[in-house]
mmCIF file of C-alpha atoms and ligand atoms in Angstrom:
data_model
loop_
_atom_site.group_PDB
_atom_site.id
_atom_site.type_symbol
_atom_site.label_atom_id
_atom_site.label_comp_id
_atom_site.label_asym_id
_atom_site.label_seq_id
_atom_site.Cartn_x
_atom_site.Cartn_y
_atom_site.Cartn_z
ATOM 1 C CA MET H 1 -3.293 14.150 80.161
ATOM 2 C CA LEU H 2 -1.972 10.613 79.580
ATOM 3 C CA LYS H 3 1.644 9.607 80.104
ATOM 4 C CA LEU H 4 3.187 6.193 79.559
ATOM 5 C CA ASN H 5 6.668 6.064 80.973
ATOM 6 C CA GLY H 6 8.896 3.080 80.158
ATOM 7 C CA ILE H 7 5.992 0.623 79.924
ATOM 8 C CA SER H 8 6.845 -3.027 79.190
ATOM 9 C CA VAL H 9 4.382 -5.928 79.020
ATOM 10 C CA LYS H 10 4.928 -9.677 78.770
ATOM 11 C CA TYR H 11 2.658 -12.527 77.722
ATOM 12 C CA GLY H 12 4.256 -15.411 79.592
ATOM 13 C CA SER H 13 7.941 -15.059 78.840
ATOM 14 C CA TYR H 14 7.319 -13.170 75.583
ATOM 15 C CA THR H 15 7.870 -9.401 75.772
ATOM 16 C CA ALA H 16 5.122 -7.824 73.651
ATOM 17 C CA ILE H 17 5.991 -4.172 74.281
ATOM 18 C CA GLN H 18 9.197 -2.729 75.619
ATOM 19 C CA GLN H 19 9.988 0.642 77.202
ATOM 20 C CA VAL H 20 7.082 2.435 75.588
ATOM 21 C CA ASN H 21 6.876 6.206 76.200
ATOM 22 C CA ILE H 22 3.774 8.046 75.004
ATOM 23 C CA GLU H 23 2.386 11.469 75.866
ATOM 24 C CA VAL H 24 -1.098 12.637 75.000
ATOM 25 C CA GLU H 25 -2.125 16.222 75.776
ATOM 26 C CA LYS H 26 -5.702 17.240 76.436
ATOM 27 C CA GLY H 27 -7.438 17.977 73.118
ATOM 28 C CA ASP H 28 -4.995 15.937 71.015
ATOM 29 C CA ILE H 29 -5.628 13.336 68.375
ATOM 30 C CA VAL H 30 -2.632 11.006 68.619
ATOM 31 C CA VAL H 31 -2.094 8.059 66.300
ATOM 32 C CA LEU H 32 -0.172 4.833 66.861
ATOM 33 C CA LEU H 33 1.063 3.327 63.607
ATOM 34 C CA GLY H 34 2.583 -0.093 63.032
ATOM 35 C CA SER H 35 1.941 -3.366 61.276
ATOM 36 C CA ASN H 36 0.011 -6.318 62.735
ATOM 37 C CA GLY H 37 1.581 -7.564 65.913
ATOM 38 C CA ALA H 38 3.730 -4.470 66.463
ATOM 39 C CA GLY H 39 2.220 -3.848 69.890
ATOM 40 C CA LYS H 40 -0.537 -1.253 69.443
ATOM 41 C CA SER H 41 -3.359 -3.351 70.889
ATOM 42 C CA THR H 42 -1.203 -4.434 73.819
ATOM 43 C CA THR H 43 -0.528 -0.770 74.552
ATOM 44 C CA PHE H 44 -4.272 -0.048 74.525
ATOM 45 C CA ARG H 45 -5.056 -3.023 76.706
ATOM 46 C CA THR H 46 -2.435 -1.849 79.165
ATOM 47 C CA ILE H 47 -3.879 1.671 79.355
ATOM 48 C CA SER H 48 -7.358 0.134 79.873
ATOM 49 C CA GLY H 49 -6.084 -2.004 82.744
ATOM 50 C CA LEU H 50 -6.529 -5.356 80.960
ATOM 51 C CA ASN H 51 -2.788 -6.055 80.762
ATOM 52 C CA LYS H 52 -0.474 -5.403 83.695
ATOM 53 C CA PRO H 53 2.919 -3.921 82.823
ATOM 54 C CA PHE H 54 5.937 -5.456 84.593
ATOM 55 C CA GLU H 55 7.733 -2.124 84.510
ATOM 56 C CA GLY H 56 6.967 1.511 83.894
ATOM 57 C CA GLU H 57 4.302 3.950 84.989
ATOM 58 C CA ILE H 58 0.991 5.167 83.552
ATOM 59 C CA GLU H 59 -0.476 8.490 84.597
ATOM 60 C CA PHE H 60 -3.828 9.938 83.692
ATOM 61 C CA GLU H 61 -4.522 13.529 84.696
ATOM 62 C CA GLY H 62 -1.516 13.476 86.997
ATOM 63 C CA GLN H 63 -2.451 10.311 88.886
ATOM 64 C CA SER H 64 -1.077 6.815 88.525
ATOM 65 C CA ILE H 65 -3.653 4.452 87.020
ATOM 66 C CA LYS H 66 -1.284 1.480 86.921
ATOM 67 C CA GLY H 67 -2.907 -1.426 88.744
ATOM 68 C CA ARG H 68 -6.404 0.116 88.697
ATOM 69 C CA SER H 69 -9.196 -2.198 87.594
ATOM 70 C CA PRO H 70 -10.608 -1.726 84.077
ATOM 71 C CA ASP H 71 -13.919 -0.495 85.561
ATOM 72 C CA ARG H 72 -12.219 2.154 87.619
ATOM 73 C CA ILE H 73 -10.204 3.281 84.632
ATOM 74 C CA VAL H 74 -13.440 3.779 82.676
ATOM 75 C CA GLN H 75 -14.827 5.718 85.629
ATOM 76 C CA SER H 76 -11.722 7.926 85.531
ATOM 77 C CA GLY H 77 -12.736 8.894 81.989
ATOM 78 C CA VAL H 78 -10.698 6.575 79.758
ATOM 79 C CA VAL H 79 -12.796 4.384 77.513
ATOM 80 C CA GLN H 80 -11.674 1.911 74.867
ATOM 81 C CA CYS H 81 -13.691 1.262 71.776
ATOM 82 C CA ALA H 82 -12.648 -2.295 70.937
ATOM 83 C CA GLU H 83 -11.370 -3.514 67.583
ATOM 84 C CA GLY H 84 -13.494 -6.660 67.754
ATOM 85 C CA ARG H 85 -16.432 -4.339 68.478
ATOM 86 C CA LYS H 86 -17.887 -6.578 71.157
ATOM 87 C CA LEU H 87 -21.459 -5.379 70.845
ATOM 88 C CA PHE H 88 -24.413 -7.224 72.338
ATOM 89 C CA SER H 89 -25.524 -8.605 69.004
ATOM 90 C CA ASP H 90 -29.020 -9.744 70.037
ATOM 91 C CA MET H 91 -29.813 -6.436 71.682
ATOM 92 C CA SER H 92 -31.108 -3.446 69.747
ATOM 93 C CA VAL H 93 -28.979 -0.489 68.757
ATOM 94 C CA GLN H 94 -30.629 1.664 71.412
ATOM 95 C CA GLU H 95 -30.180 -0.954 74.146
ATOM 96 C CA ASN H 96 -26.497 -1.204 73.249
ATOM 97 C CA LEU H 97 -26.153 2.554 73.643
ATOM 98 C CA ARG H 98 -27.850 2.422 77.049
ATOM 99 C CA MET H 99 -25.342 -0.222 78.169
ATOM 100 C CA GLY H 100 -22.554 2.262 77.441
ATOM 101 C CA ALA H 101 -23.893 4.572 80.153
ATOM 102 C CA TYR H 102 -23.821 2.006 82.955
ATOM 103 C CA VAL H 103 -20.510 2.990 84.557
ATOM 104 C CA HIS H 104 -21.797 6.305 85.810
ATOM 105 C CA ARG H 105 -25.053 6.621 87.677
ATOM 106 C CA ARG H 106 -26.606 9.094 85.295
ATOM 107 C CA LYS H 107 -30.111 10.462 85.226
ATOM 108 C CA LYS H 108 -32.551 9.139 82.646
ATOM 109 C CA GLU H 109 -32.768 12.547 81.006
ATOM 110 C CA GLN H 110 -28.964 12.746 80.621
ATOM 111 C CA ILE H 111 -28.846 9.277 79.092
ATOM 112 C CA LYS H 112 -31.558 10.288 76.648
ATOM 113 C CA GLN H 113 -29.605 13.382 75.669
ATOM 114 C CA SER H 114 -26.453 11.341 75.107
ATOM 115 C CA ILE H 115 -28.367 8.903 72.910
ATOM 116 C CA GLU H 116 -29.739 11.802 70.858
ATOM 117 C CA HIS H 117 -26.214 13.152 70.523
ATOM 118 C CA VAL H 118 -24.977 9.798 69.182
ATOM 119 C CA TYR H 119 -27.876 9.822 66.688
ATOM 120 C CA GLU H 120 -26.829 13.280 65.511
ATOM 121 C CA LEU H 121 -23.299 12.031 64.886
ATOM 122 C CA PHE H 122 -24.526 8.813 63.226
ATOM 123 C CA PRO H 123 -28.024 9.374 61.753
ATOM 124 C CA ILE H 124 -28.090 5.823 60.367
ATOM 125 C CA LEU H 125 -28.126 4.508 63.946
ATOM 126 C CA LYS H 126 -31.325 6.435 64.619
ATOM 127 C CA ASP H 127 -32.980 4.812 61.598
ATOM 128 C CA LYS H 128 -31.876 1.419 62.894
ATOM 129 C CA ARG H 129 -32.411 2.049 66.615
ATOM 130 C CA ASN H 130 -34.777 -0.916 67.060
ATOM 131 C CA ASP H 131 -32.745 -3.349 64.955
ATOM 132 C CA ALA H 132 -30.505 -5.972 66.535
ATOM 133 C CA ALA H 133 -26.884 -4.818 66.620
ATOM 134 C CA GLY H 134 -25.880 -8.108 64.968
ATOM 135 C CA SER H 135 -27.921 -7.250 61.868
ATOM 136 C CA LEU H 136 -25.925 -4.083 61.138
ATOM 137 C CA SER H 137 -23.202 -3.837 58.492
ATOM 138 C CA GLY H 138 -19.563 -3.754 59.608
ATOM 139 C CA GLY H 139 -19.402 0.027 59.284
ATOM 140 C CA GLN H 140 -22.623 0.533 61.220
ATOM 141 C CA GLN H 141 -21.400 -1.785 63.975
ATOM 142 C CA GLN H 142 -18.224 0.229 64.215
ATOM 143 C CA MET H 143 -20.302 3.417 64.494
ATOM 144 C CA LEU H 144 -22.371 1.799 67.236
ATOM 145 C CA ALA H 145 -19.218 0.760 69.081
ATOM 146 C CA ILE H 146 -18.003 4.370 68.994
ATOM 147 C CA GLY H 147 -21.459 5.619 69.996
ATOM 148 C CA ARG H 148 -21.574 3.217 72.903
ATOM 149 C CA ALA H 149 -18.134 4.348 74.071
ATOM 150 C CA LEU H 150 -19.332 7.969 73.921
ATOM 151 C CA MET H 151 -22.232 7.167 76.242
ATOM 152 C CA SER H 152 -19.824 7.112 79.195
ATOM 153 C CA LYS H 153 -18.793 10.704 78.358
ATOM 154 C CA PRO H 154 -15.086 9.841 78.155
ATOM 155 C CA LYS H 155 -12.317 12.389 78.525
ATOM 156 C CA LEU H 156 -9.998 10.133 76.536
ATOM 157 C CA MET H 157 -11.194 7.660 73.915
ATOM 158 C CA LEU H 158 -8.987 4.804 72.702
ATOM 159 C CA LEU H 159 -9.871 3.691 69.192
ATOM 160 C CA ASP H 160 -8.276 0.488 67.923
ATOM 161 C CA GLU H 161 -8.352 0.396 64.129
ATOM 162 C CA PRO H 162 -11.763 1.991 63.560
ATOM 163 C CA SER H 163 -11.321 1.833 59.780
ATOM 164 C CA VAL H 164 -10.395 -1.833 59.463
ATOM 165 C CA GLY H 165 -12.472 -3.660 56.858
ATOM 166 C CA LEU H 166 -14.574 -0.628 55.908
ATOM 167 C CA ALA H 167 -15.292 0.721 52.421
ATOM 168 C CA PRO H 168 -13.324 3.896 51.549
ATOM 169 C CA LEU H 169 -16.367 6.176 51.688
ATOM 170 C CA ILE H 170 -17.310 4.893 55.137
ATOM 171 C CA VAL H 171 -13.703 5.305 56.291
ATOM 172 C CA GLU H 172 -13.878 8.945 55.281
ATOM 173 C CA GLN H 173 -17.100 9.473 57.252
ATOM 174 C CA MET H 174 -15.626 7.653 60.214
ATOM 175 C CA PHE H 175 -12.607 9.951 60.340
ATOM 176 C CA GLU H 176 -14.840 13.013 60.005
ATOM 177 C CA VAL H 177 -16.885 11.880 62.996
ATOM 178 C CA ILE H 178 -13.728 11.145 65.019
ATOM 179 C CA GLN H 179 -12.624 14.692 64.298
ATOM 180 C CA GLN H 180 -16.034 15.997 65.354
ATOM 181 C CA ILE H 181 -15.926 14.036 68.623
ATOM 182 C CA ASN H 182 -12.499 15.526 69.281
ATOM 183 C CA LYS H 183 -13.740 19.069 68.573
ATOM 184 C CA GLU H 184 -16.496 18.504 71.099
ATOM 185 C CA GLY H 185 -13.845 17.924 73.765
ATOM 186 C CA THR H 186 -12.825 14.251 73.779
ATOM 187 C CA THR H 187 -9.115 13.550 73.466
ATOM 188 C CA ILE H 188 -8.383 10.693 71.053
ATOM 189 C CA LEU H 189 -5.712 7.998 70.949
ATOM 190 C CA LEU H 190 -6.051 6.047 67.745
ATOM 191 C CA ALA H 191 -4.320 2.900 66.443
ATOM 192 C CA GLU H 192 -4.393 2.646 62.669
ATOM 193 C CA GLN H 193 -2.943 0.844 59.700
ATOM 194 C CA ASN H 194 -4.521 3.492 57.484
ATOM 195 C CA ALA H 195 -1.703 5.971 58.106
ATOM 196 C CA ASN H 196 -2.739 8.344 55.380
ATOM 197 C CA ALA H 197 -6.208 9.054 56.736
ATOM 198 C CA ALA H 198 -5.083 8.962 60.374
ATOM 199 C CA LEU H 199 -2.199 11.423 59.948
ATOM 200 C CA LYS H 200 -4.547 13.881 58.263
ATOM 201 C CA ILE H 201 -6.598 14.254 61.427
ATOM 202 C CA ALA H 202 -3.912 13.613 64.074
ATOM 203 C CA ASN H 203 -1.551 16.172 65.562
ATOM 204 C CA LYS H 204 1.152 13.670 66.296
ATOM 205 C CA GLY H 205 2.000 10.017 66.105
ATOM 206 C CA TYR H 206 4.204 7.145 67.192
ATOM 207 C CA VAL H 207 5.413 4.278 65.026
ATOM 208 C CA PHE H 208 5.671 0.817 66.604
ATOM 209 C CA GLU H 209 7.942 -1.936 65.392
ATOM 210 C CA ASN H 210 8.363 -5.223 67.227
ATOM 211 C CA GLY H 211 6.982 -3.829 70.464
ATOM 212 C CA SER H 212 9.032 -0.636 70.572
ATOM 213 C CA ILE H 213 8.479 2.895 69.392
ATOM 214 C CA VAL H 214 10.949 3.521 66.583
ATOM 215 C CA VAL H 215 9.789 6.924 65.308
ATOM 216 C CA LYS H 216 7.713 9.701 66.824
ATOM 217 C CA GLY H 217 6.815 13.172 65.665
ATOM 218 C CA SER H 218 4.170 15.611 64.561
ATOM 219 C CA SER H 219 1.866 14.413 61.790
ATOM 220 C CA ASP H 220 3.729 16.618 59.324
ATOM 221 C CA GLU H 221 7.059 15.142 60.387
ATOM 222 C CA LEU H 222 5.774 11.580 60.055
ATOM 223 C CA PHE H 223 4.186 12.369 56.718
ATOM 224 C CA ALA H 224 7.513 13.703 55.456
ATOM 225 C CA ASN H 225 9.533 10.796 56.888
ATOM 226 C CA GLU H 226 10.653 8.579 54.038
ATOM 227 C CA GLU H 227 10.678 5.327 56.010
ATOM 228 C CA VAL H 228 7.215 5.997 57.365
ATOM 229 C CA ARG H 229 5.952 6.818 53.886
ATOM 230 C CA LYS H 230 7.447 3.630 52.462
ATOM 231 C CA ALA H 231 6.103 1.393 55.201
ATOM 232 C CA TYR H 232 2.711 2.898 55.944
ATOM 233 C CA ILE H 233 1.665 5.341 53.261
ATOM 234 C CA GLY H 234 2.994 3.627 50.172
ATOM 235 C CA ALA H 235 4.051 6.616 48.124
HETATM 236 P P1 LIG L 301 -2.840 -6.090 65.690
HETATM 237 O O1 LIG L 301 -3.166 -4.923 64.838
HETATM 238 O O2 LIG L 301 -2.725 -7.376 64.945
HETATM 239 O O3 LIG L 301 -3.673 -6.204 66.932
HETATM 240 P P2 LIG L 301 -0.847 -4.927 67.329
HETATM 241 O O4 LIG L 301 0.179 -3.944 66.838
HETATM 242 O O5 LIG L 301 -1.981 -4.361 68.039
HETATM 243 O O6 LIG L 301 -1.353 -5.811 66.155
HETATM 244 P P3 LIG L 301 -0.468 -6.696 69.565
HETATM 245 O O7 LIG L 301 -1.789 -7.328 69.395
HETATM 246 O O8 LIG L 301 -0.283 -5.746 70.666
HETATM 247 O O9 LIG L 301 -0.043 -5.961 68.217
HETATM 248 O O10 LIG L 301 0.614 -7.843 69.664
HETATM 249 C C1 LIG L 301 1.985 -7.634 70.040
HETATM 250 C C2 LIG L 301 2.689 -8.970 70.124
HETATM 251 O O11 LIG L 301 2.184 -9.719 71.248
HETATM 252 C C3 LIG L 301 2.488 -9.875 68.907
HETATM 253 O O12 LIG L 301 3.697 -10.538 68.660
HETATM 254 C C4 LIG L 301 1.422 -10.834 69.339
HETATM 255 O O13 LIG L 301 1.546 -12.064 68.677
HETATM 256 C C5 LIG L 301 1.677 -10.973 70.824
HETATM 257 N N1 LIG L 301 0.433 -11.223 71.585
HETATM 258 C C6 LIG L 301 -0.678 -10.459 71.575
HETATM 259 N N2 LIG L 301 -1.618 -10.942 72.413
HETATM 260 C C7 LIG L 301 -1.088 -12.059 72.970
HETATM 261 C C8 LIG L 301 -1.557 -13.037 73.933
HETATM 262 N N3 LIG L 301 -2.759 -12.932 74.485
HETATM 263 N N4 LIG L 301 -0.718 -14.043 74.249
HETATM 264 C C9 LIG L 301 0.520 -14.134 73.694
HETATM 265 N N5 LIG L 301 1.020 -13.267 72.808
HETATM 266 C C10 LIG L 301 0.229 -12.237 72.434
#
């Protein structure tokens, strides 16, 4: 479904990622592991069309998306749920969800159905539907960010550290919902520091170090890999 082939990106003269190869099959949950600054966000920004690679190729569903504008990439079915969340904080929960549907000209009834679907996944958002997004807790804002991304009916969702800063119980719920979204047909590419939780739901993963992929494998292989355990699982 998604193929990154030898992708390298620079910020000025600084090479942030180098010769990155990633393959995501339809239906997968794939995780990118790596410490802060290893290159995960740059990879996401490049897939979303926000960073331009100076070499390599990106294909989505067999077509090159390199050089496409971010809007067109969303229209192709790839949506990023940002780490910084970037909600409209003065707007209500429900208004934020509506904004997520803007890329496709969808009928009112379809938008309503999608909103109801988000409320089924995250009942707390229904309770708070008239509250300003900025008044929500960190976990609720993260749920809203995921809900808003779902409103565009993505084929592939990019999730950058959805568990960062959340209480353990909320993290657990978050991963359950990610799994649910995947079961309903959305392919997931996930960047995480929480390797333990992420590898439990992922089928495979890639480990970034200093802008390059240093290890890749199935979740079981990564879980069994001593270096990965030492660096990211801590057992
Ligand atoms: P984090 O979890 O902190 O976002 P990351 O693995 O996603 O980490 P990136 O954000 O992709 O890593 O950063 C990769 C490298 O590029 C880092 O060395 C970072 O300092 C650098 N970098 C990121 N954004 C910029 C920018 N806008 N200008 C210059 N350098 C940048």
